[in-house]
Amino acid sequence: MKIEYTSRQYNVPSQYITKSVSLDFANGTTTVGMYTFYPLYEDNSESGTYRVLSSYSHARLSRFTHAKLALVKSR
């Protein structure tokens, strides 16, 4: 399931894909494991984001994605 969460520390909303949910009834806690969701395209039409991104090579898009991931990891 895709969810949106805003961290109190950064106050920036981010989207995540749920990996796992664990319940601990003895301690009354719930743990949710998530992956960060990075949308590549906003829609599947041949316009908008698709049209812009299709003009770039895979290598250039990969460098951009890796740079964004490095920023997230440094937080």
PDB file of N, CA and C in Angstrom:
ATOM      1  N   MET A   1       0.833  -1.158   0.000  1.00  0.00           N
ATOM      2  CA  MET A   1       0.000   0.000   0.000  1.00  0.00           C
ATOM      3  C   MET A   1       0.892   1.240   0.000  1.00  0.00           C
ATOM      4  N   LYS A   2       0.550   2.225  -0.806  1.00  0.00           N
ATOM      5  CA  LYS A   2       1.295   3.482  -0.841  1.00  0.00           C
ATOM      6  C   LYS A   2       0.668   4.445   0.169  1.00  0.00           C
ATOM      7  N   ILE A   3       1.514   5.052   0.994  1.00  0.00           N
ATOM      8  CA  ILE A   3       1.030   6.006   1.990  1.00  0.00           C
ATOM      9  C   ILE A   3       1.869   7.281   1.916  1.00  0.00           C
ATOM     10  N   GLU A   4       1.345   8.358   2.498  1.00  0.00           N
ATOM     11  CA  GLU A   4       2.094   9.605   2.595  1.00  0.00           C
ATOM     12  C   GLU A   4       2.294   9.928   4.065  1.00  0.00           C
ATOM     13  N   TYR A   5       3.510  10.335   4.413  1.00  0.00           N
ATOM     14  CA  TYR A   5       3.859  10.622   5.800  1.00  0.00           C
ATOM     15  C   TYR A   5       4.706  11.892   5.837  1.00  0.00           C
ATOM     16  N   THR A   6       4.447  12.755   6.811  1.00  0.00           N
ATOM     17  CA  THR A   6       5.237  13.956   7.003  1.00  0.00           C
ATOM     18  C   THR A   6       6.032  13.816   8.288  1.00  0.00           C
ATOM     19  N   SER A   7       7.348  13.809   8.162  1.00  0.00           N
ATOM     20  CA  SER A   7       8.238  13.690   9.312  1.00  0.00           C
ATOM     21  C   SER A   7       8.178  14.974  10.139  1.00  0.00           C
ATOM     22  N   ARG A   8       8.108  14.840  11.433  1.00  0.00           N
ATOM     23  CA  ARG A   8       8.126  16.015  12.308  1.00  0.00           C
ATOM     24  C   ARG A   8       9.474  16.721  12.228  1.00  0.00           C
ATOM     25  N   GLN A   9      10.523  15.961  11.994  1.00  0.00           N
ATOM     26  CA  GLN A   9      11.871  16.524  11.946  1.00  0.00           C
ATOM     27  C   GLN A   9      12.078  17.415  10.719  1.00  0.00           C
ATOM     28  N   TYR A  10      11.615  16.952   9.537  1.00  0.00           N
ATOM     29  CA  TYR A  10      11.856  17.689   8.301  1.00  0.00           C
ATOM     30  C   TYR A  10      10.636  18.448   7.801  1.00  0.00           C
ATOM     31  N   ASN A  11       9.454  18.104   8.278  1.00  0.00           N
ATOM     32  CA  ASN A  11       8.197  18.735   7.899  1.00  0.00           C
ATOM     33  C   ASN A  11       7.994  18.759   6.382  1.00  0.00           C
ATOM     34  N   VAL A  12       8.412  17.685   5.721  1.00  0.00           N
ATOM     35  CA  VAL A  12       8.249  17.544   4.280  1.00  0.00           C
ATOM     36  C   VAL A  12       7.488  16.249   4.024  1.00  0.00           C
ATOM     37  N   PRO A  13       6.335  16.318   3.334  1.00  0.00           N
ATOM     38  CA  PRO A  13       5.602  15.080   3.059  1.00  0.00           C
ATOM     39  C   PRO A  13       6.351  14.202   2.049  1.00  0.00           C
ATOM     40  N   SER A  14       6.363  12.909   2.300  1.00  0.00           N
ATOM     41  CA  SER A  14       6.985  11.941   1.400  1.00  0.00           C
ATOM     42  C   SER A  14       6.038  10.760   1.234  1.00  0.00           C
ATOM     43  N   GLN A  15       6.186  10.045   0.123  1.00  0.00           N
ATOM     44  CA  GLN A  15       5.363   8.875  -0.140  1.00  0.00           C
ATOM     45  C   GLN A  15       6.187   7.618   0.086  1.00  0.00           C
ATOM     46  N   TYR A  16       5.516   6.571   0.578  1.00  0.00           N
ATOM     47  CA  TYR A  16       6.185   5.317   0.904  1.00  0.00           C
ATOM     48  C   TYR A  16       5.337   4.132   0.455  1.00  0.00           C
ATOM     49  N   ILE A  17       6.005   3.019   0.218  1.00  0.00           N
ATOM     50  CA  ILE A  17       5.350   1.739  -0.046  1.00  0.00           C
ATOM     51  C   ILE A  17       5.545   0.888   1.205  1.00  0.00           C
ATOM     52  N   THR A  18       4.450   0.369   1.740  1.00  0.00           N
ATOM     53  CA  THR A  18       4.511  -0.432   2.957  1.00  0.00           C
ATOM     54  C   THR A  18       5.180  -1.773   2.667  1.00  0.00           C
ATOM     55  N   LYS A  19       6.190  -2.108   3.465  1.00  0.00           N
ATOM     56  CA  LYS A  19       6.918  -3.376   3.328  1.00  0.00           C
ATOM     57  C   LYS A  19       6.365  -4.403   4.311  1.00  0.00           C
ATOM     58  N   SER A  20       6.156  -3.982   5.561  1.00  0.00           N
ATOM     59  CA  SER A  20       5.675  -4.907   6.586  1.00  0.00           C
ATOM     60  C   SER A  20       5.007  -4.136   7.715  1.00  0.00           C
ATOM     61  N   VAL A  21       4.153  -4.837   8.446  1.00  0.00           N
ATOM     62  CA  VAL A  21       3.501  -4.282   9.631  1.00  0.00           C
ATOM     63  C   VAL A  21       3.597  -5.333  10.731  1.00  0.00           C
ATOM     64  N   SER A  22       4.142  -4.923  11.885  1.00  0.00           N
ATOM     65  CA  SER A  22       4.279  -5.839  13.020  1.00  0.00           C
ATOM     66  C   SER A  22       3.537  -5.255  14.218  1.00  0.00           C
ATOM     67  N   LEU A  23       2.787  -6.100  14.896  1.00  0.00           N
ATOM     68  CA  LEU A  23       2.052  -5.686  16.085  1.00  0.00           C
ATOM     69  C   LEU A  23       2.642  -6.369  17.305  1.00  0.00           C
ATOM     70  N   ASP A  24       2.874  -5.616  18.356  1.00  0.00           N
ATOM     71  CA  ASP A  24       3.364  -6.150  19.619  1.00  0.00           C
ATOM     72  C   ASP A  24       2.302  -5.840  20.674  1.00  0.00           C
ATOM     73  N   PHE A  25       1.426  -6.802  20.895  1.00  0.00           N
ATOM     74  CA  PHE A  25       0.314  -6.580  21.821  1.00  0.00           C
ATOM     75  C   PHE A  25       0.780  -6.470  23.269  1.00  0.00           C
ATOM     76  N   ALA A  26       1.885  -7.104  23.606  1.00  0.00           N
ATOM     77  CA  ALA A  26       2.396  -7.054  24.976  1.00  0.00           C
ATOM     78  C   ALA A  26       2.828  -5.633  25.353  1.00  0.00           C
ATOM     79  N   ASN A  27       3.468  -4.937  24.410  1.00  0.00           N
ATOM     80  CA  ASN A  27       3.946  -3.580  24.685  1.00  0.00           C
ATOM     81  C   ASN A  27       3.055  -2.495  24.093  1.00  0.00           C
ATOM     82  N   GLY A  28       2.047  -2.902  23.335  1.00  0.00           N
ATOM     83  CA  GLY A  28       1.128  -1.941  22.740  1.00  0.00           C
ATOM     84  C   GLY A  28       1.749  -1.088  21.644  1.00  0.00           C
ATOM     85  N   THR A  29       2.637  -1.690  20.839  1.00  0.00           N
ATOM     86  CA  THR A  29       3.298  -0.935  19.772  1.00  0.00           C
ATOM     87  C   THR A  29       3.034  -1.562  18.408  1.00  0.00           C
ATOM     88  N   THR A  30       3.135  -0.732  17.388  1.00  0.00           N
ATOM     89  CA  THR A  30       3.041  -1.165  16.008  1.00  0.00           C
ATOM     90  C   THR A  30       4.261  -0.650  15.268  1.00  0.00           C
ATOM     91  N   THR A  31       4.906  -1.508  14.491  1.00  0.00           N
ATOM     92  CA  THR A  31       6.067  -1.127  13.697  1.00  0.00           C
ATOM     93  C   THR A  31       5.724  -1.304  12.230  1.00  0.00           C
ATOM     94  N   VAL A  32       5.967  -0.256  11.439  1.00  0.00           N
ATOM     95  CA  VAL A  32       5.689  -0.300  10.010  1.00  0.00           C
ATOM     96  C   VAL A  32       7.003  -0.132   9.263  1.00  0.00           C
ATOM     97  N   GLY A  33       7.357  -1.129   8.447  1.00  0.00           N
ATOM     98  CA  GLY A  33       8.544  -1.050   7.591  1.00  0.00           C
ATOM     99  C   GLY A  33       8.131  -0.508   6.237  1.00  0.00           C
ATOM    100  N   MET A  34       8.885   0.472   5.704  1.00  0.00           N
ATOM    101  CA  MET A  34       8.483   1.117   4.448  1.00  0.00           C
ATOM    102  C   MET A  34       9.683   1.375   3.545  1.00  0.00           C
ATOM    103  N   TYR A  35       9.413   1.415   2.226  1.00  0.00           N
ATOM    104  CA  TYR A  35      10.369   1.859   1.217  1.00  0.00           C
ATOM    105  C   TYR A  35       9.931   3.232   0.743  1.00  0.00           C
ATOM    106  N   THR A  36      10.872   4.115   0.483  1.00  0.00           N
ATOM    107  CA  THR A  36      10.520   5.419  -0.071  1.00  0.00           C
ATOM    108  C   THR A  36      10.046   5.236  -1.508  1.00  0.00           C
ATOM    109  N   PHE A  37       8.961   5.902  -1.864  1.00  0.00           N
ATOM    110  CA  PHE A  37       8.394   5.829  -3.200  1.00  0.00           C
ATOM    111  C   PHE A  37       8.880   7.034  -4.008  1.00  0.00           C
ATOM    112  N   TYR A  38       9.512   6.770  -5.152  1.00  0.00           N
ATOM    113  CA  TYR A  38       9.977   7.823  -6.050  1.00  0.00           C
ATOM    114  C   TYR A  38       9.238   7.693  -7.376  1.00  0.00           C
ATOM    115  N   PRO A  39       8.208   8.511  -7.599  1.00  0.00           N
ATOM    116  CA  PRO A  39       7.463   8.390  -8.862  1.00  0.00           C
ATOM    117  C   PRO A  39       8.314   8.840 -10.045  1.00  0.00           C
ATOM    118  N   LEU A  40       8.332   8.034 -11.091  1.00  0.00           N
ATOM    119  CA  LEU A  40       9.075   8.391 -12.291  1.00  0.00           C
ATOM    120  C   LEU A  40       8.196   9.204 -13.232  1.00  0.00           C
ATOM    121  N   TYR A  41       6.942   8.807 -13.343  1.00  0.00           N
ATOM    122  CA  TYR A  41       5.999   9.495 -14.226  1.00  0.00           C
ATOM    123  C   TYR A  41       4.751   9.859 -13.441  1.00  0.00           C
ATOM    124  N   GLU A  42       4.189  11.017 -13.729  1.00  0.00           N
ATOM    125  CA  GLU A  42       2.938  11.413 -13.086  1.00  0.00           C
ATOM    126  C   GLU A  42       1.750  10.739 -13.749  1.00  0.00           C
ATOM    127  N   ASP A  43       1.851  10.485 -15.042  1.00  0.00           N
ATOM    128  CA  ASP A  43       0.774   9.805 -15.760  1.00  0.00           C
ATOM    129  C   ASP A  43       1.381   8.994 -16.898  1.00  0.00           C
ATOM    130  N   ASN A  44       0.553   8.221 -17.574  1.00  0.00           N
ATOM    131  CA  ASN A  44       1.039   7.349 -18.649  1.00  0.00           C
ATOM    132  C   ASN A  44       0.795   7.919 -20.031  1.00  0.00           C
ATOM    133  N   SER A  45       0.302   9.152 -20.126  1.00  0.00           N
ATOM    134  CA  SER A  45       0.033   9.736 -21.434  1.00  0.00           C
ATOM    135  C   SER A  45       1.340  10.189 -22.082  1.00  0.00           C
ATOM    136  N   GLU A  46       1.263  10.523 -23.330  1.00  0.00           N
ATOM    137  CA  GLU A  46       2.446  10.951 -24.082  1.00  0.00           C
ATOM    138  C   GLU A  46       2.688  12.450 -23.937  1.00  0.00           C
ATOM    139  N   SER A  47       2.269  13.030 -22.813  1.00  0.00           N
ATOM    140  CA  SER A  47       2.472  14.454 -22.595  1.00  0.00           C
ATOM    141  C   SER A  47       3.010  14.675 -21.188  1.00  0.00           C
ATOM    142  N   GLY A  48       3.160  15.917 -20.799  1.00  0.00           N
ATOM    143  CA  GLY A  48       3.560  16.243 -19.438  1.00  0.00           C
ATOM    144  C   GLY A  48       4.912  15.662 -19.075  1.00  0.00           C
ATOM    145  N   THR A  49       4.973  15.021 -17.919  1.00  0.00           N
ATOM    146  CA  THR A  49       6.231  14.480 -17.395  1.00  0.00           C
ATOM    147  C   THR A  49       6.846  13.463 -18.345  1.00  0.00           C
ATOM    148  N   TYR A  50       6.022  12.588 -18.932  1.00  0.00           N
ATOM    149  CA  TYR A  50       6.546  11.574 -19.850  1.00  0.00           C
ATOM    150  C   TYR A  50       7.298  12.229 -20.995  1.00  0.00           C
ATOM    151  N   ARG A  51       6.705  13.258 -21.579  1.00  0.00           N
ATOM    152  CA  ARG A  51       7.316  13.922 -22.722  1.00  0.00           C
ATOM    153  C   ARG A  51       8.659  14.550 -22.339  1.00  0.00           C
ATOM    154  N   VAL A  52       8.707  15.186 -21.176  1.00  0.00           N
ATOM    155  CA  VAL A  52       9.944  15.812 -20.714  1.00  0.00           C
ATOM    156  C   VAL A  52      11.015  14.760 -20.447  1.00  0.00           C
ATOM    157  N   LEU A  53      10.676  13.721 -19.686  1.00  0.00           N
ATOM    158  CA  LEU A  53      11.657  12.711 -19.313  1.00  0.00           C
ATOM    159  C   LEU A  53      12.136  11.878 -20.498  1.00  0.00           C
ATOM    160  N   SER A  54      11.277  11.680 -21.487  1.00  0.00           N
ATOM    161  CA  SER A  54      11.677  10.845 -22.623  1.00  0.00           C
ATOM    162  C   SER A  54      12.771  11.500 -23.457  1.00  0.00           C
ATOM    163  N   SER A  55      13.024  12.783 -23.258  1.00  0.00           N
ATOM    164  CA  SER A  55      14.082  13.449 -24.009  1.00  0.00           C
ATOM    165  C   SER A  55      15.468  13.234 -23.394  1.00  0.00           C
ATOM    166  N   TYR A  56      15.525  12.614 -22.205  1.00  0.00           N
ATOM    167  CA  TYR A  56      16.797  12.363 -21.534  1.00  0.00           C
ATOM    168  C   TYR A  56      17.211  10.906 -21.684  1.00  0.00           C
ATOM    169  N   SER A  57      18.513  10.657 -21.666  1.00  0.00           N
ATOM    170  CA  SER A  57      19.017   9.284 -21.749  1.00  0.00           C
ATOM    171  C   SER A  57      18.843   8.585 -20.399  1.00  0.00           C
ATOM    172  N   HIS A  58      18.887   7.262 -20.443  1.00  0.00           N
ATOM    173  CA  HIS A  58      18.790   6.471 -19.210  1.00  0.00           C
ATOM    174  C   HIS A  58      19.937   6.821 -18.264  1.00  0.00           C
ATOM    175  N   ALA A  59      21.130   7.016 -18.797  1.00  0.00           N
ATOM    176  CA  ALA A  59      22.296   7.330 -17.966  1.00  0.00           C
ATOM    177  C   ALA A  59      22.102   8.646 -17.215  1.00  0.00           C
ATOM    178  N   ARG A  60      21.573   9.643 -17.898  1.00  0.00           N
ATOM    179  CA  ARG A  60      21.372  10.947 -17.244  1.00  0.00           C
ATOM    180  C   ARG A  60      20.294  10.856 -16.170  1.00  0.00           C
ATOM    181  N   LEU A  61      19.198  10.149 -16.448  1.00  0.00           N
ATOM    182  CA  LEU A  61      18.148   9.967 -15.445  1.00  0.00           C
ATOM    183  C   LEU A  61      18.668   9.178 -14.249  1.00  0.00           C
ATOM    184  N   SER A  62      19.529   8.185 -14.496  1.00  0.00           N
ATOM    185  CA  SER A  62      20.109   7.390 -13.409  1.00  0.00           C
ATOM    186  C   SER A  62      20.974   8.254 -12.504  1.00  0.00           C
ATOM    187  N   ARG A  63      21.795   9.102 -13.085  1.00  0.00           N
ATOM    188  CA  ARG A  63      22.640  10.006 -12.284  1.00  0.00           C
ATOM    189  C   ARG A  63      21.779  10.918 -11.413  1.00  0.00           C
ATOM    190  N   PHE A  64      20.689  11.429 -11.994  1.00  0.00           N
ATOM    191  CA  PHE A  64      19.776  12.294 -11.243  1.00  0.00           C
ATOM    192  C   PHE A  64      19.151  11.530 -10.072  1.00  0.00           C
ATOM    193  N   THR A  65      18.673  10.317 -10.338  1.00  0.00           N
ATOM    194  CA  THR A  65      18.050   9.501  -9.292  1.00  0.00           C
ATOM    195  C   THR A  65      19.035   9.178  -8.187  1.00  0.00           C
ATOM    196  N   HIS A  66      20.253   8.792  -8.539  1.00  0.00           N
ATOM    197  CA  HIS A  66      21.264   8.471  -7.536  1.00  0.00           C
ATOM    198  C   HIS A  66      21.625   9.696  -6.697  1.00  0.00           C
ATOM    199  N   ALA A  67      21.660  10.864  -7.325  1.00  0.00           N
ATOM    200  CA  ALA A  67      21.946  12.093  -6.576  1.00  0.00           C
ATOM    201  C   ALA A  67      20.834  12.376  -5.569  1.00  0.00           C
ATOM    202  N   LYS A  68      19.574  12.172  -5.965  1.00  0.00           N
ATOM    203  CA  LYS A  68      18.449  12.386  -5.047  1.00  0.00           C
ATOM    204  C   LYS A  68      18.489  11.381  -3.901  1.00  0.00           C
ATOM    205  N   LEU A  69      18.809  10.133  -4.191  1.00  0.00           N
ATOM    206  CA  LEU A  69      18.905   9.120  -3.142  1.00  0.00           C
ATOM    207  C   LEU A  69      20.015   9.449  -2.164  1.00  0.00           C
ATOM    208  N   ALA A  70      21.127   9.974  -2.657  1.00  0.00           N
ATOM    209  CA  ALA A  70      22.234  10.351  -1.784  1.00  0.00           C
ATOM    210  C   ALA A  70      21.813  11.468  -0.820  1.00  0.00           C
ATOM    211  N   LEU A  71      20.988  12.397  -1.301  1.00  0.00           N
ATOM    212  CA  LEU A  71      20.481  13.467  -0.430  1.00  0.00           C
ATOM    213  C   LEU A  71      19.602  12.909   0.682  1.00  0.00           C
ATOM    214  N   VAL A  72      18.760  11.955   0.346  1.00  0.00           N
ATOM    215  CA  VAL A  72      17.860  11.353   1.330  1.00  0.00           C
ATOM    216  C   VAL A  72      18.675  10.596   2.369  1.00  0.00           C
ATOM    217  N   LYS A  73      19.690   9.856   1.940  1.00  0.00           N
ATOM    218  CA  LYS A  73      20.511   9.071   2.865  1.00  0.00           C
ATOM    219  C   LYS A  73      21.317   9.951   3.798  1.00  0.00           C
ATOM    220  N   SER A  74      21.655  11.173   3.355  1.00  0.00           N
ATOM    221  CA  SER A  74      22.467  12.058   4.188  1.00  0.00           C
ATOM    222  C   SER A  74      21.663  12.749   5.288  1.00  0.00           C
ATOM    223  N   ARG A  75      20.345  12.635   5.230  1.00  0.00           N
ATOM    224  CA  ARG A  75      19.498  13.278   6.255  1.00  0.00           C
ATOM    225  C   ARG A  75      19.660  12.612   7.551  1.00  0.00           C
TER     226      ARG A  75
END
